[in-house]
Short mmCIF file of C-alpha atoms in Angstrom, two decimals:
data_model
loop_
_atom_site.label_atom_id
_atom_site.label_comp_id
_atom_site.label_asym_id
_atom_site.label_seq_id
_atom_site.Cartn_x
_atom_site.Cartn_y
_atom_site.Cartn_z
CA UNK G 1 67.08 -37.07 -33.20
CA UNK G 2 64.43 -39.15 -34.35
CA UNK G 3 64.20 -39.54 -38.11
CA UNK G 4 60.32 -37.89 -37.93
CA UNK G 5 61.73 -34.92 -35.80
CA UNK G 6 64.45 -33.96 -38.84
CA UNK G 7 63.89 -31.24 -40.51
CA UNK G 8 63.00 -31.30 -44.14
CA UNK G 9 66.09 -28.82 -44.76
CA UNK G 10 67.95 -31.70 -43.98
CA UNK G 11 66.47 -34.13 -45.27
CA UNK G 12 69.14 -34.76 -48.50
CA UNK G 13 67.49 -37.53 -49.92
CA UNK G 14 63.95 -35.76 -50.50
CA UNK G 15 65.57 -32.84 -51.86
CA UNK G 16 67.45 -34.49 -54.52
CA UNK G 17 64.29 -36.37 -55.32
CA UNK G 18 61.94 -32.92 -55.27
CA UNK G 19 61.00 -31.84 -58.67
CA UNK G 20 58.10 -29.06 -59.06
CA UNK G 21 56.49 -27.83 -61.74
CA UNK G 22 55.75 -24.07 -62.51
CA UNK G 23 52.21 -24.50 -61.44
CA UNK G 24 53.07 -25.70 -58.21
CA UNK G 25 56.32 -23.67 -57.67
CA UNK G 26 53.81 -20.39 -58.42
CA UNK G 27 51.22 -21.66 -55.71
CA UNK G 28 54.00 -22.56 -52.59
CA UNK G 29 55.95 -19.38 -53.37
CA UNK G 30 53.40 -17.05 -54.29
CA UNK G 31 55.15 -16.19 -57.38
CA UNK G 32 53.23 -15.49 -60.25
CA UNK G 33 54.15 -18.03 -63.79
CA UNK G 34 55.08 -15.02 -65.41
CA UNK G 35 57.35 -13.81 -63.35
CA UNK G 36 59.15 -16.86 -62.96
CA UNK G 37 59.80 -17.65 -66.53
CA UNK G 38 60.63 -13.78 -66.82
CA UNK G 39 63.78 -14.82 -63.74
CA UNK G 40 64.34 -17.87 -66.07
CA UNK G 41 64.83 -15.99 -69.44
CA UNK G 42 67.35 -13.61 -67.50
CA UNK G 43 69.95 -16.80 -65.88
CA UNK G 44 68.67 -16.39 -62.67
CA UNK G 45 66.89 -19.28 -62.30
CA UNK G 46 66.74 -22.54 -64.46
CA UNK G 47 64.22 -24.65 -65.28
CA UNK G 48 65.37 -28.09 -65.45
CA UNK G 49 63.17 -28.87 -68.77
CA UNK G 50 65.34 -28.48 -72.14
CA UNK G 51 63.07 -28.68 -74.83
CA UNK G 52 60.74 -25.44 -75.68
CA UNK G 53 57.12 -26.32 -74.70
CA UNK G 54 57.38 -28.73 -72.22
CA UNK G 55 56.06 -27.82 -68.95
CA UNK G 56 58.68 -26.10 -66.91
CA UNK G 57 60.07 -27.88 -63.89
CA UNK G 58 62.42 -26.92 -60.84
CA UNK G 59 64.44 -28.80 -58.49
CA UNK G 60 65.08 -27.50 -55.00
CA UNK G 61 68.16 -25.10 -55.47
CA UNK G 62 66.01 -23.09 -57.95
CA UNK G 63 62.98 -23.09 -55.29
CA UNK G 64 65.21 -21.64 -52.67
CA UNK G 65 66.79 -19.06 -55.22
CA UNK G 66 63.04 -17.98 -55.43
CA UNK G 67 62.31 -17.76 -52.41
CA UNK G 68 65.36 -15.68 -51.37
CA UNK G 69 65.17 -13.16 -54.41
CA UNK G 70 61.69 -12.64 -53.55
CA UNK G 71 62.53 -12.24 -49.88
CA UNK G 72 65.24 -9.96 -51.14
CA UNK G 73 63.14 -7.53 -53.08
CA UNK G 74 60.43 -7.48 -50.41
CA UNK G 75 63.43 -5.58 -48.24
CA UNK G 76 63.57 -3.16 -51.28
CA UNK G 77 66.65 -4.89 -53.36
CA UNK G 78 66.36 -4.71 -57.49
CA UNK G 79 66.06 -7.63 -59.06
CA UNK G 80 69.83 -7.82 -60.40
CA UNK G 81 71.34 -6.76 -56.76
CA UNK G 82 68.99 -9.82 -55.52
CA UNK G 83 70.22 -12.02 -58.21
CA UNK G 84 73.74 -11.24 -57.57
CA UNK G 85 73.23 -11.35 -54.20
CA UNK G 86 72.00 -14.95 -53.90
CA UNK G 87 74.73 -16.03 -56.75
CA UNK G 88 77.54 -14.82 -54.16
CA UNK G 89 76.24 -16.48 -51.30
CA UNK G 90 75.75 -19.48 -53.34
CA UNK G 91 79.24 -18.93 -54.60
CA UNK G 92 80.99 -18.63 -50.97
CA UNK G 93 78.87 -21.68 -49.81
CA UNK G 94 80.32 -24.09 -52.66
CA UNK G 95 83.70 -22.31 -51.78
CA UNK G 96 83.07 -23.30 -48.18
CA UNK G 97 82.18 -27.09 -48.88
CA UNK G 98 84.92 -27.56 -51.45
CA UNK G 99 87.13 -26.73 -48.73
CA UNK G 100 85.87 -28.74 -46.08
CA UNK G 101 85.71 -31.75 -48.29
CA UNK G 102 89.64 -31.13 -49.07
CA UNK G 103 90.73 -31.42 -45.63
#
């Protein structure tokens, strides 16, 4: 596969580098600020700023919890089944890797 053909889900090295403000995370996900810092002051997602009043950014694992809890409560899931539903998959996948990289 030609290096233009890969797709950008596997494309490690840009998604290590991607870093997106709230701004821009609201406009590609169609997520409204609010909500977003709303999933950030429960633990579901994390902003990757520390200091209070700095513009919130988020690296691609957060982006992809987004987009699958909003997926997830488009289907009709609360917000907290979502949440824990993403956490567990996210769980079982680190299981998965951890054990792959072991053997």
């Amino acid at each position: 596969m030609k290096e233009k053909d890969k797709a950008l889900s596997f494309d490690y090295e840009f998604l290590n580098k991607l870093i997106v403000g709230i701004g821009e995370v609201a406009q590609i996900t169609n997520l409204p600020t609010r909500q977003i810092r709303y999933w950030e002051e429960k633990g579901i997602i994390k902003s990757l700023t520390e200091e209070e009043g700095k513009n919130r950014r988020y690296d691609y694992e957060n982006i992809k919890k987004m987009l699958l809890i909003k997926e997830l409560l488009d289907e009709g899931y609360t917000l907290d089944a979502a949440a824990l539903k993403i956490q567990n998959r996210m769980n079982t996948i680190e299981e998965t890797l951890k054990k792959l990289k072991s053997k």
